[in-house]
PDB file of C-alpha atoms in Angstrom:
ATOM      1  CA  MET V   1       4.502  23.525  -0.143  1.00 46.00           C
ATOM      2  CA  ALA V   2       6.433  25.164  -2.953  1.00 50.00           C
ATOM      3  CA  LEU V   3       6.405  23.292  -6.309  1.00 48.00           C
ATOM      4  CA  SER V   4      10.359  23.933  -7.071  1.00 69.00           C
ATOM      5  CA  ASP V   5      10.307  21.456 -10.425  1.00 80.00           C
ATOM      6  CA  PRO V   6       6.800  21.163 -11.674  1.00 86.00           C
ATOM      7  CA  SER V   7       8.230  18.182 -14.621  1.00 89.00           C
ATOM      8  CA  ARG V   8       8.055  16.493 -11.230  1.00 93.00           C
ATOM      9  CA  THR V   9       4.941  16.521 -10.031  1.00 95.00           C
ATOM     10  CA  LEU V  10       2.796  13.621  -9.791  1.00 96.00           C
ATOM     11  CA  VAL V  11       0.933  14.423 -12.037  1.00 96.00           C
ATOM     12  CA  SER V  12       3.835  14.829 -15.011  1.00 96.00           C
ATOM     13  CA  LEU V  13       4.926  11.310 -13.851  1.00 95.00           C
ATOM     14  CA  GLY V  14       2.041   9.272 -13.947  1.00 96.00           C
ATOM     15  CA  TYR V  15       1.560   9.166 -10.616  1.00 95.00           C
ATOM     16  CA  ASP V  16      -1.502  10.901  -9.454  1.00 95.00           C
ATOM     17  CA  THR V  17      -4.126   7.749  -9.732  1.00 97.00           C
ATOM     18  CA  VAL V  18      -5.739   7.344  -5.789  1.00 98.00           C
ATOM     19  CA  PRO V  19      -6.725   3.656  -6.096  1.00 97.00           C
ATOM     20  CA  ALA V  20      -8.806   4.599  -2.963  1.00 96.00           C
ATOM     21  CA  LEU V  21     -10.775   6.874  -5.524  1.00 97.00           C
ATOM     22  CA  ALA V  22     -10.690   4.589  -8.253  1.00 97.00           C
ATOM     23  CA  PRO V  23     -10.209   1.114  -7.337  1.00 97.00           C
ATOM     24  CA  LEU V  24      -9.984  -0.893 -10.438  1.00 98.00           C
ATOM     25  CA  THR V  25      -6.549   0.806 -10.105  1.00 98.00           C
ATOM     26  CA  TYR V  26      -5.834  -1.316  -7.462  1.00 98.00           C
ATOM     27  CA  PRO V  27      -3.149  -1.522  -6.060  1.00 97.00           C
ATOM     28  CA  GLY V  28      -1.741   1.797  -7.908  1.00 97.00           C
ATOM     29  CA  ARG V  29       1.834   2.182  -8.871  1.00 97.00           C
ATOM     30  CA  PRO V  30       4.315   1.651  -6.460  1.00 97.00           C
ATOM     31  CA  VAL V  31       7.842   4.105  -6.508  1.00 97.00           C
ATOM     32  CA  PRO V  32      10.354   2.575  -8.892  1.00 95.00           C
ATOM     33  CA  ALA V  33      13.758   3.931  -7.405  1.00 97.00           C
ATOM     34  CA  PRO V  34      14.626   5.514  -4.313  1.00 98.00           C
ATOM     35  CA  SER V  35      11.483   9.345  -3.527  1.00 98.00           C
ATOM     36  CA  LEU V  36      10.824  11.706  -1.542  1.00 98.00           C
ATOM     37  CA  LEU V  37       7.808  12.389  -2.113  1.00 97.00           C
ATOM     38  CA  LEU V  38       7.401  16.758  -1.341  1.00 96.00           C
ATOM     39  CA  GLY V  39       4.073  18.129  -1.971  1.00 94.00           C
ATOM     40  CA  GLU V  40       2.602  16.977  -5.078  1.00 93.00           C
ATOM     41  CA  GLU V  41       5.838  16.053  -6.283  1.00 96.00           C
ATOM     42  CA  LEU V  42       8.130  12.862  -6.037  1.00 97.00           C
ATOM     43  CA  LEU V  43      11.718  13.775  -5.934  1.00 97.00           C
ATOM     44  CA  ALA V  44      15.200  11.595  -7.207  1.00 97.00           C
ATOM     45  CA  LEU V  45      16.624  10.210  -3.554  1.00 98.00           C
ATOM     46  CA  ASP V  46      20.010   8.975  -3.285  1.00 98.00           C
ATOM     47  CA  ALA V  47      19.511   6.594  -0.924  1.00 96.00           C
ATOM     48  CA  ALA V  48      22.267   3.742  -1.906  1.00 93.00           C
ATOM     49  CA  ASP V  49      24.112   4.945   1.216  1.00 92.00           C
ATOM     50  CA  PRO V  50      22.148   2.272   4.099  1.00 89.00           C
ATOM     51  CA  ASP V  51      22.452   5.002   6.870  1.00 92.00           C
ATOM     52  CA  PRO V  52      19.173   7.330   6.220  1.00 94.00           C
ATOM     53  CA  ALA V  53      20.355  10.461   7.816  1.00 93.00           C
ATOM     54  CA  HIS V  54      23.086  10.286   4.594  1.00 95.00           C
ATOM     55  CA  TRP V  55      20.205  10.811   1.931  1.00 97.00           C
ATOM     56  CA  THR V  56      21.348  13.045  -0.496  1.00 97.00           C
ATOM     57  CA  VAL V  57      18.312  14.348  -2.504  1.00 96.00           C
ATOM     58  CA  PRO V  58      19.635  15.582  -6.047  1.00 95.00           C
ATOM     59  CA  GLY V  59      19.323  19.181  -6.373  1.00 91.00           C
ATOM     60  CA  HIS V  60      18.553  20.146  -3.040  1.00 92.00           C
ATOM     61  CA  GLY V  61      21.119  18.525  -0.786  1.00 95.00           C
ATOM     62  CA  ARG V  62      20.749  15.863   2.822  1.00 96.00           C
ATOM     63  CA  LEU V  63      17.469  14.759   2.865  1.00 97.00           C
ATOM     64  CA  ASP V  64      17.425  15.639   6.766  1.00 96.00           C
ATOM     65  CA  ASP V  65      17.932  19.702   5.565  1.00 96.00           C
ATOM     66  CA  VAL V  66      15.056  19.024   2.950  1.00 95.00           C
ATOM     67  CA  LEU V  67      12.431  17.764   5.539  1.00 95.00           C
ATOM     68  CA  ALA V  68      14.192  20.938   7.815  1.00 94.00           C
ATOM     69  CA  ALA V  69      14.073  22.960   5.553  1.00 92.00           C
ATOM     70  CA  ALA V  70       9.365  21.829   4.557  1.00 90.00           C
ATOM     71  CA  GLY V  71       9.651  21.722   8.386  1.00 91.00           C
ATOM     72  CA  GLN V  72       9.428  18.300   9.047  1.00 93.00           C
ATOM     73  CA  ALA V  73      10.111  15.379  10.912  1.00 90.00           C
ATOM     74  CA  GLY V  74      14.225  14.357   9.235  1.00 93.00           C
ATOM     75  CA  THR V  75      14.474  10.224   9.214  1.00 93.00           C
ATOM     76  CA  SER V  76      15.935   9.924  12.871  1.00 92.00           C
ATOM     77  CA  GLY V  77      12.458  10.540  13.846  1.00 87.00           C
ATOM     78  CA  ARG V  78      10.836   8.132  11.670  1.00 96.00           C
ATOM     79  CA  THR V  79       9.171   4.667  11.765  1.00 96.00           C
ATOM     80  CA  PRO V  80       9.907   2.926   8.139  1.00 97.00           C
ATOM     81  CA  VAL V  81       6.803   0.896   7.628  1.00 97.00           C
ATOM     82  CA  LEU V  82       6.824  -1.489   4.346  1.00 97.00           C
ATOM     83  CA  ALA V  83       3.705  -1.683   1.815  1.00 97.00           C
ATOM     84  CA  VAL V  84       2.584  -5.156   0.072  1.00 96.00           C
ATOM     85  CA  GLY V  85      -0.069  -3.394  -1.624  1.00 97.00           C
ATOM     86  CA  SER V  86      -1.337   0.518  -2.531  1.00 97.00           C
ATOM     87  CA  ASN V  87       1.053   2.245  -0.351  1.00 98.00           C
ATOM     88  CA  ALA V  88       4.063   1.515  -2.416  1.00 98.00           C
ATOM     89  CA  SER V  89       1.941   4.059  -4.391  1.00 98.00           C
ATOM     90  CA  PRO V  90       2.583   7.679  -4.060  1.00 98.00           C
ATOM     91  CA  ALA V  91      -0.599   8.756  -5.228  1.00 97.00           C
ATOM     92  CA  GLN V  92      -2.939   6.623  -2.618  1.00 98.00           C
ATOM     93  CA  VAL V  93      -0.013   8.156   0.272  1.00 98.00           C
ATOM     94  CA  ALA V  94       0.100  11.609  -0.431  1.00 97.00           C
ATOM     95  CA  TYR V  95      -4.420  10.941  -0.786  1.00 97.00           C
ATOM     96  CA  LYS V  96      -4.341   9.660   2.633  1.00 97.00           C
ATOM     97  CA  LEU V  97      -2.616  12.343   4.792  1.00 96.00           C
ATOM     98  CA  GLY V  98      -4.306  14.594   3.123  1.00 94.00           C
ATOM     99  CA  VAL V  99      -7.875  14.109   3.530  1.00 93.00           C
ATOM    100  CA  LEU V 100      -6.575  14.808   6.920  1.00 93.00           C
ATOM    101  CA  ASN V 101      -4.323  18.612   6.563  1.00 93.00           C
ATOM    102  CA  LEU V 102      -1.126  16.531   7.484  1.00 94.00           C
ATOM    103  CA  PRO V 103       2.271  16.696   4.848  1.00 91.00           C
ATOM    104  CA  VAL V 104       3.078  14.679   2.702  1.00 96.00           C
ATOM    105  CA  ALA V 105       6.628  14.162   3.294  1.00 96.00           C
ATOM    106  CA  VAL V 106       7.443  10.905   2.774  1.00 98.00           C
ATOM    107  CA  PRO V 107      10.617   9.292   1.624  1.00 98.00           C
ATOM    108  CA  MET V 108       9.725   6.021  -0.084  1.00 98.00           C
ATOM    109  CA  VAL V 109      12.254   3.153  -0.733  1.00 98.00           C
ATOM    110  CA  PRO V 110      12.591  -0.263  -2.534  1.00 97.00           C
ATOM    111  CA  LEU V 111      13.707  -2.619  -0.974  1.00 95.00           C
ATOM    112  CA  ARG V 112      14.394  -6.747  -1.130  1.00 94.00           C
ATOM    113  CA  ILE V 113      12.977  -8.324   1.211  1.00 94.00           C
ATOM    114  CA  ARG V 114      13.533 -12.416   1.793  1.00 93.00           C
ATOM    115  CA  GLY V 115      11.019 -14.331   3.202  1.00 93.00           C
ATOM    116  CA  ILE V 116       7.624 -12.027   2.061  1.00 94.00           C
ATOM    117  CA  ASP V 117       5.111 -13.176  -0.924  1.00 96.00           C
ATOM    118  CA  VAL V 118       2.524 -11.096  -1.222  1.00 97.00           C
ATOM    119  CA  GLY V 119      -1.333 -12.359  -1.787  1.00 97.00           C
ATOM    120  CA  CYS V 120      -5.225 -11.290  -1.139  1.00 97.00           C
ATOM    121  CA  SER V 121      -6.284  -9.726   2.049  1.00 97.00           C
ATOM    122  CA  ALA V 122      -9.570 -12.280   2.488  1.00 96.00           C
ATOM    123  CA  HIS V 123     -11.622  -9.592   2.838  1.00 97.00           C
ATOM    124  CA  ILE V 124     -13.633  -7.069   0.809  1.00 97.00           C
ATOM    125  CA  GLY V 125     -12.117  -2.952   1.971  1.00 96.00           C
ATOM    126  CA  ARG V 126     -13.825  -0.007   2.502  1.00 95.00           C
ATOM    127  CA  ASN V 127     -13.497   0.915  -0.885  1.00 96.00           C
ATOM    128  CA  GLY V 128     -14.463  -1.998  -2.444  1.00 97.00           C
ATOM    129  CA  TYR V 129     -11.651  -3.931  -3.430  1.00 97.00           C
ATOM    130  CA  VAL V 130     -10.252  -7.287  -2.451  1.00 98.00           C
ATOM    131  CA  ALA V 131      -7.132  -5.812  -0.978  1.00 97.00           C
ATOM    132  CA  ALA V 132      -3.364  -6.886  -1.385  1.00 98.00           C
ATOM    133  CA  ALA V 133      -1.871  -9.143   2.564  1.00 97.00           C
ATOM    134  CA  PRO V 134       1.210 -10.034   3.484  1.00 97.00           C
ATOM    135  CA  PHE V 135       2.143 -13.837   4.168  1.00 96.00           C
ATOM    136  CA  LEU V 136       5.132 -15.737   4.252  1.00 94.00           C
ATOM    137  CA  SER V 137       7.134 -17.771   2.535  1.00 94.00           C
ATOM    138  CA  PRO V 138      10.313 -18.568   3.008  1.00 92.00           C
ATOM    139  CA  GLY V 139      12.597 -18.695   0.041  1.00 90.00           C
ATOM    140  CA  THR V 140      11.273 -15.846  -1.514  1.00 94.00           C
ATOM    141  CA  GLU V 141      12.522 -12.415  -2.812  1.00 95.00           C
ATOM    142  CA  ARG V 142      10.500  -9.483  -3.229  1.00 95.00           C
ATOM    143  CA  THR V 143      11.443  -5.465  -4.344  1.00 96.00           C
ATOM    144  CA  LEU V 144       8.284  -4.317  -2.010  1.00 97.00           C
ATOM    145  CA  VAL V 145       8.149  -0.020  -1.117  1.00 98.00           C
ATOM    146  CA  VAL V 146       9.196   1.232   2.049  1.00 97.00           C
ATOM    147  CA  SER V 147       7.922   4.445   3.563  1.00 98.00           C
ATOM    148  CA  TRP V 148       9.756   6.405   6.039  1.00 97.00           C
ATOM    149  CA  LEU V 149       6.723   8.042   7.918  1.00 97.00           C
ATOM    150  CA  ASP V 150       6.979   9.894  11.639  1.00 96.00           C
ATOM    151  CA  GLU V 151       4.054   9.892  14.363  1.00 95.00           C
ATOM    152  CA  ALA V 152       1.398  11.673  12.882  1.00 95.00           C
ATOM    153  CA  GLN V 153       2.072   9.984   9.720  1.00 97.00           C
ATOM    154  CA  LEU V 154       2.106   6.712  10.770  1.00 97.00           C
ATOM    155  CA  ARG V 155      -1.647   7.965  13.269  1.00 96.00           C
ATOM    156  CA  ALA V 156      -2.929   8.150   9.556  1.00 96.00           C
ATOM    157  CA  ILE V 157      -1.866   5.254   7.849  1.00 97.00           C
ATOM    158  CA  ASP V 158      -2.899   2.975  11.193  1.00 96.00           C
ATOM    159  CA  ALA V 159      -6.109   4.768  11.140  1.00 95.00           C
ATOM    160  CA  THR V 160      -6.634   3.717   6.949  1.00 94.00           C
ATOM    161  CA  GLU V 161      -6.394  -0.102   7.971  1.00 95.00           C
ATOM    162  CA  LEU V 162      -7.014  -0.638  11.483  1.00 92.00           C
ATOM    163  CA  PRO V 163      -9.271  -2.979  12.785  1.00 94.00           C
ATOM    164  CA  SER V 164      -8.406  -4.467   9.074  1.00 95.00           C
ATOM    165  CA  TYR V 165      -4.954  -5.411   9.059  1.00 97.00           C
ATOM    166  CA  ARG V 166      -2.480  -5.013  12.111  1.00 96.00           C
ATOM    167  CA  ARG V 167       0.854  -3.435  12.118  1.00 97.00           C
ATOM    168  CA  THR V 168       4.493  -6.078  13.543  1.00 96.00           C
ATOM    169  CA  ALA V 169       7.655  -5.658  12.971  1.00 94.00           C
ATOM    170  CA  LEU V 170       9.365  -7.435  10.016  1.00 90.00           C
ATOM    171  CA  ALA V 171      11.646 -10.232  12.363  1.00 83.00           C
ATOM    172  CA  ASP V 172      14.551 -10.756  10.341  1.00 81.00           C
ATOM    173  CA  ALA V 173      14.317  -7.531   8.050  1.00 81.00           C
ATOM    174  CA  PRO V 174      17.562  -6.352   6.164  1.00 83.00           C
ATOM    175  CA  LEU V 175      16.459  -2.718   7.772  1.00 85.00           C
ATOM    176  CA  PRO V 176      15.951  -2.351  11.373  1.00 86.00           C
ATOM    177  CA  GLY V 177      13.039  -1.484  13.147  1.00 90.00           C
ATOM    178  CA  ILE V 178      10.604  -1.949   9.828  1.00 95.00           C
ATOM    179  CA  GLN V 179       7.022  -1.987  11.078  1.00 96.00           C
ATOM    180  CA  LEU V 180       3.541  -3.632   7.782  1.00 96.00           C
ATOM    181  CA  TYR V 181       0.410  -4.463   8.358  1.00 97.00           C
ATOM    182  CA  VAL V 182      -1.015  -8.030   8.392  1.00 97.00           C
ATOM    183  CA  SER V 183      -3.952  -8.709   7.549  1.00 97.00           C
ATOM    184  CA  GLU V 184      -6.421  -9.943  10.185  1.00 96.00           C
ATOM    185  CA  TYR V 185      -8.373 -12.162   8.237  1.00 95.00           C
ATOM    186  CA  GLY V 186      -5.363 -14.346   6.686  1.00 95.00           C
ATOM    187  CA  VAL V 187      -4.861 -14.193   2.501  1.00 96.00           C
ATOM    188  CA  LEU V 188      -6.427 -16.262  -0.277  1.00 96.00           C
ATOM    189  CA  ARG V 189      -6.182 -19.544  -1.148  1.00 94.00           C
ATOM    190  CA  ASP V 190      -6.304 -20.119  -4.982  1.00 91.00           C
ATOM    191  CA  PRO V 191      -8.661 -23.005  -5.427  1.00 88.00           C
ATOM    192  CA  ALA V 192      -6.620 -24.992  -7.625  1.00 86.00           C
ATOM    193  CA  THR V 193      -3.435 -25.360  -6.228  1.00 89.00           C
ATOM    194  CA  GLY V 194      -4.512 -24.455  -2.637  1.00 89.00           C
ATOM    195  CA  ALA V 195      -1.653 -22.741  -1.812  1.00 93.00           C
ATOM    196  CA  PRO V 196      -2.061 -18.376  -1.689  1.00 95.00           C
ATOM    197  CA  ARG V 197      -4.061 -16.388  -4.049  1.00 95.00           C
ATOM    198  CA  PRO V 198      -1.059 -14.480  -5.753  1.00 95.00           C
ATOM    199  CA  GLY V 199      -1.943 -10.542  -4.815  1.00 95.00           C
ATOM    200  CA  GLY V 200      -1.387  -7.044  -5.745  1.00 91.00           C
ATOM    201  CA  GLY V 201      -1.539  -7.408  -9.433  1.00 93.00           C
ATOM    202  CA  HIS V 202      -4.274  -6.293 -11.657  1.00 95.00           C
ATOM    203  CA  GLN V 203      -7.446  -6.074  -9.590  1.00 98.00           C
ATOM    204  CA  ALA V 204     -10.435  -6.396 -12.107  1.00 97.00           C
ATOM    205  CA  GLU V 205      -8.464 -10.068 -12.955  1.00 97.00           C
ATOM    206  CA  LEU V 206      -8.954 -10.335  -9.712  1.00 97.00           C
ATOM    207  CA  LEU V 207     -12.313  -9.885  -8.805  1.00 98.00           C
ATOM    208  CA  THR V 208     -13.213 -11.140 -12.665  1.00 97.00           C
ATOM    209  CA  ALA V 209     -11.180 -15.189 -11.058  1.00 96.00           C
ATOM    210  CA  LEU V 210     -12.943 -14.087  -7.431  1.00 96.00           C
ATOM    211  CA  MET V 211     -16.516 -14.537  -9.325  1.00 96.00           C
ATOM    212  CA  ALA V 212     -15.646 -17.184 -11.716  1.00 95.00           C
ATOM    213  CA  ASP V 213     -14.698 -19.176  -8.677  1.00 92.00           C
ATOM    214  CA  SER V 214     -18.049 -18.088  -6.582  1.00 94.00           C
ATOM    215  CA  PRO V 215     -21.612 -17.983  -8.181  1.00 95.00           C
ATOM    216  CA  ALA V 216     -21.970 -16.722  -5.237  1.00 96.00           C
ATOM    217  CA  LEU V 217     -20.049 -14.095  -5.343  1.00 97.00           C
ATOM    218  CA  ARG V 218     -21.805 -12.949  -9.030  1.00 97.00           C
ATOM    219  CA  ALA V 219     -24.521 -13.060  -7.803  1.00 98.00           C
ATOM    220  CA  LEU V 220     -24.279 -10.349  -4.564  1.00 98.00           C
ATOM    221  CA  LEU V 221     -21.465  -7.831  -6.617  1.00 98.00           C
ATOM    222  CA  GLY V 222     -21.649  -8.497  -9.790  1.00 96.00           C
ATOM    223  CA  PRO V 223     -22.192  -9.446 -12.965  1.00 97.00           C
ATOM    224  CA  THR V 224     -18.402  -7.131 -13.965  1.00 98.00           C
ATOM    225  CA  PRO V 225     -15.122  -5.891 -11.512  1.00 98.00           C
ATOM    226  CA  LYS V 226     -17.346  -1.999 -12.317  1.00 98.00           C
ATOM    227  CA  ASP V 227     -20.379  -3.268 -11.398  1.00 98.00           C
ATOM    228  CA  TRP V 228     -18.716  -5.077  -7.803  1.00 98.00           C
ATOM    229  CA  VAL V 229     -16.427  -2.054  -6.943  1.00 98.00           C
ATOM    230  CA  ARG V 230     -19.178   0.862  -6.711  1.00 98.00           C
ATOM    231  CA  GLN V 231     -21.633  -1.691  -5.176  1.00 98.00           C
ATOM    232  CA  ALA V 232     -19.290  -2.475  -2.494  1.00 98.00           C
ATOM    233  CA  ALA V 233     -17.951   0.773  -1.658  1.00 97.00           C
ATOM    234  CA  ALA V 234     -21.770   2.004  -1.183  1.00 97.00           C
ATOM    235  CA  SER V 235     -22.597  -0.883   1.079  1.00 98.00           C
ATOM    236  CA  ALA V 236     -20.716  -2.537   4.409  1.00 97.00           C
ATOM    237  CA  THR V 237     -24.162  -4.994   4.731  1.00 98.00           C
ATOM    238  CA  LEU V 238     -22.796  -6.318   1.344  1.00 98.00           C
ATOM    239  CA  ARG V 239     -19.183  -5.955   1.694  1.00 98.00           C
ATOM    240  CA  GLU V 240     -19.398  -8.173   4.421  1.00 97.00           C
ATOM    241  CA  GLN V 241     -21.191 -10.472   2.957  1.00 97.00           C
ATOM    242  CA  GLY V 242     -18.620 -10.758   0.440  1.00 97.00           C
ATOM    243  CA  THR V 243     -15.765 -10.852   2.850  1.00 97.00           C
ATOM    244  CA  ARG V 244     -17.881 -13.876   5.047  1.00 95.00           C
ATOM    245  CA  LEU V 245     -18.610 -15.648   0.642  1.00 95.00           C
ATOM    246  CA  LEU V 246     -14.669 -15.315   0.774  1.00 93.00           C
ATOM    247  CA  ARG V 247     -14.348 -16.629   3.365  1.00 89.00           C
ATOM    248  CA  ALA V 248     -15.820 -20.120   2.959  1.00 85.00           C
ATOM    249  CA  THR V 249     -13.330 -20.695   0.497  1.00 73.00           C
ATOM    250  CA  GLY V 250     -11.082 -21.000   3.283  1.00 68.00           C
ATOM    251  CA  PRO V 251      -7.896 -18.530   3.374  1.00 73.00           C
ATOM    252  CA  LEU V 252      -5.259 -19.041   5.059  1.00 66.00           C
TER     253      LEU V 252
END
């Protein structure tokens, strides 16, 4: 897919760090405004109209026409999927699709959501980090990123989330048909408050806090966050042992 504007590449814009390859950068940089991830570019997207069929890529025309020119499905054939973690990062999405040689053509739009907050899944993922997970929180409002995925892209993202997460419809959403991934492990409690531990922040700080709360985790994976992600990513056995220790704190 040919580049049309080198100033809009992920590298030029500073969105090229992939959390799967650099676990302590999890969850990565989310798109701050409506964007079209197209190959190695992140193009501005005018998504002011509620109907995606009317969205445009400034300087390039209607979004559906841009997607068609790239040989990709238009918006009517796509599923909107809400991201609470690294799937809001264009670098992570591009990486997940790229490893399967799928075309990288994904509209990504921040959306204000009520009733959902972001916690920490009560498990250690295959890349060594403790990923984010949503939980119900009446009265909470957050801006989260929605990616519009075609069928092949949706299967690819599913493969990176299952079996630790399941994809489900979001009830009472402002966007018809929106889906999100819910952790099969539940979310971690904050031992100081009993409430869900906030997720989606700085991974090194989270791992440091988890080891401070659990000498057993520190002994297993520490003493530093760098040690944690290196060892956990290399060993399914250590991930399983660490997950058991995390869940011993009583996930919600």
